[in-house]
CSV table of C-alpha atoms and ligand atoms in Angstrom, one decimal:
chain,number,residue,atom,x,y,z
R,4,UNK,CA,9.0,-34.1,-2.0
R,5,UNK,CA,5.9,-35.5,-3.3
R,6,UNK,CA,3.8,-33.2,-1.6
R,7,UNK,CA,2.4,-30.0,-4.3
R,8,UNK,CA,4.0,-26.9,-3.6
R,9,UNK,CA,2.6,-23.1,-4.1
R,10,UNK,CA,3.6,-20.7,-6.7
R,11,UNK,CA,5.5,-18.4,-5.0
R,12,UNK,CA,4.0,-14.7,-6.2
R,13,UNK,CA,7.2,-12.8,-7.1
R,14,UNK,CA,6.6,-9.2,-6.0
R,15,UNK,CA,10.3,-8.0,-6.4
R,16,UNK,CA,9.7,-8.9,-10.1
R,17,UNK,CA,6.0,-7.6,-10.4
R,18,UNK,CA,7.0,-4.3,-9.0
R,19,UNK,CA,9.6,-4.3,-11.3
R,20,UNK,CA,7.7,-4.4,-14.2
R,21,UNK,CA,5.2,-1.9,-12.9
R,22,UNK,CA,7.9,0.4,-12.1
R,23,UNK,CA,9.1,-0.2,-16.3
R,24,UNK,CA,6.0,0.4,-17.7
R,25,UNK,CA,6.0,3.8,-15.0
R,26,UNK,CA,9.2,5.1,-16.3
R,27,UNK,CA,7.9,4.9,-20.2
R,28,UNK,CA,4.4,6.6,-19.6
R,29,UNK,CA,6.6,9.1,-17.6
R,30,UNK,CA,8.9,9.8,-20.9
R,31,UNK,CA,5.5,10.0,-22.6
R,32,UNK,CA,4.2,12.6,-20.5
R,33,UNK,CA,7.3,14.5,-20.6
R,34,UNK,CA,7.6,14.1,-24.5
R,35,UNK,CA,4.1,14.9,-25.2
R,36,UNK,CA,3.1,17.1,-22.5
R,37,UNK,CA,5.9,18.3,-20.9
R,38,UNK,CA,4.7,17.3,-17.6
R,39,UNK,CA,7.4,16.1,-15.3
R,40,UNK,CA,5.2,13.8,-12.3
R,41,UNK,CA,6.7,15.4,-8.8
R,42,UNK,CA,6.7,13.3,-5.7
R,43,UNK,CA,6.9,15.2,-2.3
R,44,UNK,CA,7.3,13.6,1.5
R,45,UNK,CA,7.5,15.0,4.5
R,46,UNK,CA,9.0,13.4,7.4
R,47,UNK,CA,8.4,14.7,11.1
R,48,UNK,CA,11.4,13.1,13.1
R,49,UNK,CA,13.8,10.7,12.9
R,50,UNK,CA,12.0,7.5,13.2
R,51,UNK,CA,14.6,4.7,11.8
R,52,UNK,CA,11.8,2.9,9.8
R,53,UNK,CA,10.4,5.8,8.3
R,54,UNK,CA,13.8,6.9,7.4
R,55,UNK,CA,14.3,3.7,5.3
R,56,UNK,CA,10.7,4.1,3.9
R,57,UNK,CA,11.6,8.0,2.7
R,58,UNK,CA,15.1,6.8,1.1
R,59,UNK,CA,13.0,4.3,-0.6
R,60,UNK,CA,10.6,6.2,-1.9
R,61,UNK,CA,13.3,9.0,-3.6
R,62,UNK,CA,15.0,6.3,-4.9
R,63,UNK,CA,12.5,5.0,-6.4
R,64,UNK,CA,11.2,8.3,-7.7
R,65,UNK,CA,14.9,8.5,-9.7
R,66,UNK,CA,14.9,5.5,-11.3
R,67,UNK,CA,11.2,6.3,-13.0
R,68,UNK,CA,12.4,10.2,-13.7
R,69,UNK,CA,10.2,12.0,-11.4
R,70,UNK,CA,10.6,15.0,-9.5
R,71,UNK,CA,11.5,14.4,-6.3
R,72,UNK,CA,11.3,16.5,-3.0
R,73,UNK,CA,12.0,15.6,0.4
R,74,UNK,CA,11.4,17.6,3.5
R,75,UNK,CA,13.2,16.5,7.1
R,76,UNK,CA,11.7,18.4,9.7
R,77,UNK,CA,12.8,18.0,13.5
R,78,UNK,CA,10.7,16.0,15.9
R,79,UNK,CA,9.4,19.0,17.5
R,80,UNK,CA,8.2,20.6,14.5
R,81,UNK,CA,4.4,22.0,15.7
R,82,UNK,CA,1.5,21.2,14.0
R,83,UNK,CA,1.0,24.5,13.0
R,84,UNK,CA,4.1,24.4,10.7
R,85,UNK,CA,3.5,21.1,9.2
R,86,UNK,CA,-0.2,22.4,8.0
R,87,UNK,CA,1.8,25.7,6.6
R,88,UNK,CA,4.2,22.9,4.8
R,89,UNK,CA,1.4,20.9,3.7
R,90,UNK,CA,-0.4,24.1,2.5
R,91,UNK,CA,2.6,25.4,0.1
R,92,UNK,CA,2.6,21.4,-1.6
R,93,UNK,CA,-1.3,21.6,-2.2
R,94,UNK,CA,-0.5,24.8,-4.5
R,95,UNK,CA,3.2,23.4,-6.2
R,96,UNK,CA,2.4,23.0,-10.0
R,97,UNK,CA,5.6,21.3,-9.4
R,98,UNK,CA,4.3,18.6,-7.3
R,99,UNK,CA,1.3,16.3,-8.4
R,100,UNK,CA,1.7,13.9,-5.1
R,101,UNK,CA,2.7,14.1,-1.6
R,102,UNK,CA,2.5,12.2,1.5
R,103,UNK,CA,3.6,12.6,5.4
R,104,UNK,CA,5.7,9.6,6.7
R,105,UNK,CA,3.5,7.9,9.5
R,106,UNK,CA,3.4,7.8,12.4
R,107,UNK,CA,4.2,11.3,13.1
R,108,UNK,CA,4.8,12.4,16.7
R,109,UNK,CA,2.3,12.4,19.2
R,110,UNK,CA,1.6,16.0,19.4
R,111,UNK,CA,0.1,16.3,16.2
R,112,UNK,CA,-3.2,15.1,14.9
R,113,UNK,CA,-2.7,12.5,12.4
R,114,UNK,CA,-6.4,13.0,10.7
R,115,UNK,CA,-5.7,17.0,10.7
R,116,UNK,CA,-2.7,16.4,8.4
R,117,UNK,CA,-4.2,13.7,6.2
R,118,UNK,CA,-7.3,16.0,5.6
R,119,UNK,CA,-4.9,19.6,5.1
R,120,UNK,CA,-3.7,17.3,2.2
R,121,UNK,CA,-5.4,18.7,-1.6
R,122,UNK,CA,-7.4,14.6,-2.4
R,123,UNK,CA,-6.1,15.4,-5.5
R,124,UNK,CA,-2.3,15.0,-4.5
R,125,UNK,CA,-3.8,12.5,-1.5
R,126,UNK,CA,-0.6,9.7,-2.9
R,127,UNK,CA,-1.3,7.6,-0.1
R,128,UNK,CA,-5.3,7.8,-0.4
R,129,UNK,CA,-5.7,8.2,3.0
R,130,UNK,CA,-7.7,11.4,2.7
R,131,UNK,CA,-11.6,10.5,3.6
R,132,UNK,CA,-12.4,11.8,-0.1
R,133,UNK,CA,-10.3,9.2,-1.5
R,134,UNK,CA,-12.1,6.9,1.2
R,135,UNK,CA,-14.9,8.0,0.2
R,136,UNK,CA,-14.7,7.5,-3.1
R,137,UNK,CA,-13.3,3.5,-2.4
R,138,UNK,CA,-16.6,3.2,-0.4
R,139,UNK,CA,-19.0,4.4,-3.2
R,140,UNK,CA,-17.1,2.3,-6.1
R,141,UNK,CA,-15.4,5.0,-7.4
R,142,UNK,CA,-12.1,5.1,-6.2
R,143,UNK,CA,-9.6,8.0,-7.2
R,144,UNK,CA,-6.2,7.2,-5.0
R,145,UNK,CA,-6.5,3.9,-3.9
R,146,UNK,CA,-4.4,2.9,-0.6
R,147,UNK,CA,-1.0,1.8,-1.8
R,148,UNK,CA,-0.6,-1.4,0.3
R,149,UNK,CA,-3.5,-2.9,-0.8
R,150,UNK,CA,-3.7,-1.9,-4.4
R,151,UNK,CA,-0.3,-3.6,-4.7
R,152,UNK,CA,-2.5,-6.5,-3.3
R,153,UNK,CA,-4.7,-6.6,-5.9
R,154,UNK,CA,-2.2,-5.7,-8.8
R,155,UNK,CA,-0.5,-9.1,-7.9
R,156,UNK,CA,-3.7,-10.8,-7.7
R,157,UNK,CA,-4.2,-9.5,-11.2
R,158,UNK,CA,-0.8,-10.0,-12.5
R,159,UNK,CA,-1.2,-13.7,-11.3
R,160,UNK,CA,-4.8,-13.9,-13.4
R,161,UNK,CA,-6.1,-15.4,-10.0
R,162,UNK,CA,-10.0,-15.4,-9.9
R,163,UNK,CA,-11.9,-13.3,-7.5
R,164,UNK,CA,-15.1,-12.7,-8.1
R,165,UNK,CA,-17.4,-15.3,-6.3
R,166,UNK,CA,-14.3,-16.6,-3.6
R,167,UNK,CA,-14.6,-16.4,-0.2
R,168,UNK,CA,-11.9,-13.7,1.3
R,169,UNK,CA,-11.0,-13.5,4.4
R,170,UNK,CA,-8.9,-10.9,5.9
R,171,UNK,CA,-7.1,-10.7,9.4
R,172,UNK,CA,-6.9,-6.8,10.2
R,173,UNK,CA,-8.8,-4.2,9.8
R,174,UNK,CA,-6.6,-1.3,9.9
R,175,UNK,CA,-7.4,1.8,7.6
R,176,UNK,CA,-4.4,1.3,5.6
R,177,UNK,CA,-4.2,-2.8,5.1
R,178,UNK,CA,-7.6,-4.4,6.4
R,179,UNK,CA,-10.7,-1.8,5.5
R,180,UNK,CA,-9.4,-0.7,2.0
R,181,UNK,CA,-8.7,-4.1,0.9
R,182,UNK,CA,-12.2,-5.5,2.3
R,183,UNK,CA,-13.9,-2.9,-0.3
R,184,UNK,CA,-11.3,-3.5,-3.0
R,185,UNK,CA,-12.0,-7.2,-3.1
R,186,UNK,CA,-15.9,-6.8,-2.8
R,187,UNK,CA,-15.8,-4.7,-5.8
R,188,UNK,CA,-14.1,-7.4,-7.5
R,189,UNK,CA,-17.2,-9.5,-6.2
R,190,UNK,CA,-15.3,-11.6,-3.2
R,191,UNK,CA,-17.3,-12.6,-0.6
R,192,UNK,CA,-15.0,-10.6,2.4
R,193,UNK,CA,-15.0,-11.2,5.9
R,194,UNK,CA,-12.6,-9.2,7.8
R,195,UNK,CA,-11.5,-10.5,11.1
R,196,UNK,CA,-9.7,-8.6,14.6
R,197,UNK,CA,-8.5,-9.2,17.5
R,198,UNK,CA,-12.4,-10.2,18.8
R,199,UNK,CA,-12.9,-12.6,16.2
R,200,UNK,CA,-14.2,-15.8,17.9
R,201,UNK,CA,-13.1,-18.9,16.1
R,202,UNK,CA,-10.3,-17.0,14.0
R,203,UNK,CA,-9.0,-20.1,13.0
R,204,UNK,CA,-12.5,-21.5,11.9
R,205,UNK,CA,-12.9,-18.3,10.0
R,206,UNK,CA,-9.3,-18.6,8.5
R,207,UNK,CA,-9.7,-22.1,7.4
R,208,UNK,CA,-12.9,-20.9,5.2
R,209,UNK,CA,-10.6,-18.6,3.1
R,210,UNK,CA,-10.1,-19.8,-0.8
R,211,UNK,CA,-8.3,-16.1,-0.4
R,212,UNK,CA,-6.3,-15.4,2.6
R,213,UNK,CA,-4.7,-12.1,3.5
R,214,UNK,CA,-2.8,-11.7,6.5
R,215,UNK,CA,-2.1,-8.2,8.0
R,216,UNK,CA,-2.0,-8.3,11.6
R,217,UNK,CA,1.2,-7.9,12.5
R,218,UNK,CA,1.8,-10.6,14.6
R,219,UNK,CA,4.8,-13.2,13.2
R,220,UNK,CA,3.6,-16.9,12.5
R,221,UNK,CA,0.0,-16.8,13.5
R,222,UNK,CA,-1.2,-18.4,10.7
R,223,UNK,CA,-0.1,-22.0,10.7
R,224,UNK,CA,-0.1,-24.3,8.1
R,225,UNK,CA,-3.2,-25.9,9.9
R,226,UNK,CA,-5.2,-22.9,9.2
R,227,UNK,CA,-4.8,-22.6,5.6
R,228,UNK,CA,-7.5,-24.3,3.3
R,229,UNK,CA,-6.2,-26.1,0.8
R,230,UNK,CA,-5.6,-24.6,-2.4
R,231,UNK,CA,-5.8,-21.0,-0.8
R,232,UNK,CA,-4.6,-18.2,-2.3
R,233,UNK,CA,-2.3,-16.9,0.7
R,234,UNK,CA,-1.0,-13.1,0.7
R,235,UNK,CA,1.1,-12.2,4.0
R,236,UNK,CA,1.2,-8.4,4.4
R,237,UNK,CA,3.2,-8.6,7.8
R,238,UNK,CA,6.6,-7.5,8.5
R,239,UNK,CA,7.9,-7.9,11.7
R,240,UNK,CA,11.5,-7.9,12.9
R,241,UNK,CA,12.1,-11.2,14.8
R,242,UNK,CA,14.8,-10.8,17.9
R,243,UNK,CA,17.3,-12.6,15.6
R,244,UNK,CA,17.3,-9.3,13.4
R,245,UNK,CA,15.2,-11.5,10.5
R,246,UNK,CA,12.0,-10.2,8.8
R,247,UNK,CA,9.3,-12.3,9.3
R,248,UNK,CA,5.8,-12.5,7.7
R,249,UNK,CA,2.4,-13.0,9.8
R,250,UNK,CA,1.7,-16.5,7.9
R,251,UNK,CA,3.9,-19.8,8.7
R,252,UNK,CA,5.7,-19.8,5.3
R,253,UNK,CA,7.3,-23.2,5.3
R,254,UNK,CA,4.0,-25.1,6.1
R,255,UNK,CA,1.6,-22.6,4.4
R,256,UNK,CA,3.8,-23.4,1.2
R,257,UNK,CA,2.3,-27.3,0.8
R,258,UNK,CA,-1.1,-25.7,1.3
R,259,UNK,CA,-1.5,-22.8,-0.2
R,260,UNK,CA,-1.8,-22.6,-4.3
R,261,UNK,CA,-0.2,-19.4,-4.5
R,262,UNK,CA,1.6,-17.4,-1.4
R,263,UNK,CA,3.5,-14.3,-1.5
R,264,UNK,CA,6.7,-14.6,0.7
R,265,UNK,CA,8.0,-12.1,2.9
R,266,UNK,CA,10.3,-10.0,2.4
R,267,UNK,CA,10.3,-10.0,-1.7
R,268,UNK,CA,6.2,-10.1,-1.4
R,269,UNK,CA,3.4,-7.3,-1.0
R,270,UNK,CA,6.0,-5.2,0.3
R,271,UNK,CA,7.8,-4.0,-2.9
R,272,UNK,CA,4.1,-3.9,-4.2
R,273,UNK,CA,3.3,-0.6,-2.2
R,274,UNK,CA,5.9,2.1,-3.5
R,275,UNK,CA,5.3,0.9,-6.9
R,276,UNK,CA,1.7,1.9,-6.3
R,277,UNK,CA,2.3,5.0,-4.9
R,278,UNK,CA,4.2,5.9,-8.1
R,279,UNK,CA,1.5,5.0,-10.1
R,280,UNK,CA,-0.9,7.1,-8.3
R,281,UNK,CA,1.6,10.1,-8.6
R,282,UNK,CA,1.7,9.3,-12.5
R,283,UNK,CA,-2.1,9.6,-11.8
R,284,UNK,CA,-2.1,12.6,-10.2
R,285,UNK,CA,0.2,14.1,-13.0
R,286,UNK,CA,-1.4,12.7,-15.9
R,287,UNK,CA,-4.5,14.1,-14.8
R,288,UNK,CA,-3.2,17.8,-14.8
R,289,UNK,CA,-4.2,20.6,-12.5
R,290,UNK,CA,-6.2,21.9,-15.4
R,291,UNK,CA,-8.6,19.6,-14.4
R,292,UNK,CA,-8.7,19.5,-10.8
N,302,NDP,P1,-2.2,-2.4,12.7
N,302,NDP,O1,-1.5,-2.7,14.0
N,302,NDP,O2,-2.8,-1.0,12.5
N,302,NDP,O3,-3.5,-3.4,12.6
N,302,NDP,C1,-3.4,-4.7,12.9
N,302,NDP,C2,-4.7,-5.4,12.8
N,302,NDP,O4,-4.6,-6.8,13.0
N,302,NDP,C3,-5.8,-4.9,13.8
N,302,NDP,O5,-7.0,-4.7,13.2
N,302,NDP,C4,-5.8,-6.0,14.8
N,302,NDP,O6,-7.0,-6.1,15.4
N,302,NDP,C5,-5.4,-7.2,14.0
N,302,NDP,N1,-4.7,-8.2,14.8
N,302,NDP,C6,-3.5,-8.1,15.4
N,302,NDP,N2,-3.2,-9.2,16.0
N,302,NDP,C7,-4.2,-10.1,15.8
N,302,NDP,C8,-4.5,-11.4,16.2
N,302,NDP,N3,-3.6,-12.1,16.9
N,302,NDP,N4,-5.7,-12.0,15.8
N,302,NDP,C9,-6.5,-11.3,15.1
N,302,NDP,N5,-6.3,-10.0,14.6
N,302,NDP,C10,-5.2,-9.4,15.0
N,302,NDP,O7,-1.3,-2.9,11.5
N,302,NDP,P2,-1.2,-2.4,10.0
N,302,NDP,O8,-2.4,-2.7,9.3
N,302,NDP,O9,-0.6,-1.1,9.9
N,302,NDP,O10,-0.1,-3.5,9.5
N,302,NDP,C11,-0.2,-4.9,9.6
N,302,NDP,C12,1.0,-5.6,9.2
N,302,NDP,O11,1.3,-5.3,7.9
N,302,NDP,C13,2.3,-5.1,10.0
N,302,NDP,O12,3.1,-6.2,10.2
N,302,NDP,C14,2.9,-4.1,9.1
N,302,NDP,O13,4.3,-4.0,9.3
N,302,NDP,C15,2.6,-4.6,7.8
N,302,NDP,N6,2.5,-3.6,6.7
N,302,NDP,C16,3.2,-3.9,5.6
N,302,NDP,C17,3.1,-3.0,4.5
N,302,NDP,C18,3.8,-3.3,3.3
N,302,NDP,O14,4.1,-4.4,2.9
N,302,NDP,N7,4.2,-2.3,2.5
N,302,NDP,C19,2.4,-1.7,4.7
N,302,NDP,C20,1.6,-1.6,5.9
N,302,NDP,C21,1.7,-2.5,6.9
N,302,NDP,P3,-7.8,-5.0,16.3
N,302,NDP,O15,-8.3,-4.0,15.4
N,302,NDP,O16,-8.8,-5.7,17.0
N,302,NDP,O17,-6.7,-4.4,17.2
């Protein structure tokens, strides 16, 4: 002992609560409006991980009392189909949000289906209007992953405006929409790669440090600045079966001021925010659209 330990940021918990406060603005919407937020996904094959990512994703739909639909197409289901399925969601009054499991199979284009998707029902925010509108400031569906960042940032009341933010990925679903969502919030972001000279130079710099590579125990404790705020996005199965985040947690720990652990960390975070964006979506009404 002796030596100051993080705050361990408890995402099981946070996403718990975000999921509670979901489940009463859902009987609100129901009681007042009559609007009943439906949840659609589609998944192309029978990828193992996507399976458990569908599962999840229905159950979770259940426990805040929203519609939920599920569609399990074969692997060689053409593109043509999917579009036709993807066409029928984007005019379901039933159905508010939607969202295709990736990856999907190589012979269909992954941008074709995200843009076939209606923005409006874009759950995931992948859709370049939902892009777009992160890049301009004005963001409508905000990618799930790193919202959930930045609601456990907030959740935690840890400062961001004015701290230096570094990021290791750039990927359009972790790296890129979290860059934009912390320079909103007036971080100074620098978003590193697999060119990055001096990664751990850059690292060592971060009062924020978010790790989505991908890659199990690249950051080491010696990399993280004291006092860092230190979010680890990675999942990766380790050959012992174990789940294992991208940031050394047992040495990061007696550096880091705060530091999500993995599993229990941003990963709950990103289904919670896909429900809230589907509340969104629903809340909104097609009225509207
Ligand atoms: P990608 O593989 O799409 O992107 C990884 C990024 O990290 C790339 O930009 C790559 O650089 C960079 N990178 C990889 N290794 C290194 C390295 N050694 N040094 C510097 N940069 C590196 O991954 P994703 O963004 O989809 O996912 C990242 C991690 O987050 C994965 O472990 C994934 O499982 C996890 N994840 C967790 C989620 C959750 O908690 N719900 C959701 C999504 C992802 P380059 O571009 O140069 O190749």
């Amino acid at each position: 002992m002796g030596e100051s330990m993080a705050v361990i940021i408890d995402g099981k918990k946070i996403s718990q609560d975000v999921r509670n406060e979901i489940r009463e603005e859902t009987l609100r919407l129901k009681d007042d409006r009559g609007i009943v937020p439906g949840l659609a996904v589609i998944l192309v094959g029978d990828d193992s991980a996507s399976q458990i990512y569908v599962r999840g994703k229905k159950n979770a739909c259940g426990e805040v009392g929203f519609l939920s639909r599920e569609y399990r197409l074969p692997a060689d289901t053409s593109e043509a189909e999917l579009l036709d399925i993807i066409g029928e969601l984007n005019r379901d009054h039933e159905i508010h949000g939607f969202l295709v499991q990736l990856p999907v199979p190589e012979h269909i284009r992954t941008e074709a289906i995200i843009e076939a998707i209606d923005p409006g029902k874009d759950v995931d925010g992948f859709h370049p209007y939902n892009v777009g509108r992160l890049f301009s400031g004005n963001p409508y569906h905000r990618a799930c992953t790193p919202a959930g960042i930045m609601e456990l940032l907030d959740r935690y009341e840890i400062e961001i405006k004015g701290k230096e933010a570094v990021i290791v990925g750039r990927s359009n679903i972790v790296g890129k929409p979290l860059a934009l969502m912390l320079l909103e919030r007036h971080a100074t972001v620098t978003v590193c790669h697999t060119r990055t000279k001096d990664l751990s130079g850059v690292v060592r710099r971060a009062e924020i440090l978010v790790a989505a590579a991908g890659s199990p125990g690249m950051i080491t404790g010696n990399m993280v600045r004291d006092g860092a705020v230190v979010i680890d996005v990675g999942i990766n199965r380790l050959d012992t079966g174990k789940l294992a985040g991208d940031v050394v947690f047992a040495d990061a720990c007696k550096k880091a001021s705060y530091i999500t652990p993995v599993p229990g960390g941003v990963g709950p975070m990103t289904i919670a925010m896909l429900l809230k964006n589907t509340l969104n979506a629903a809340s909104v009404d097609d009225k509207q659209q």
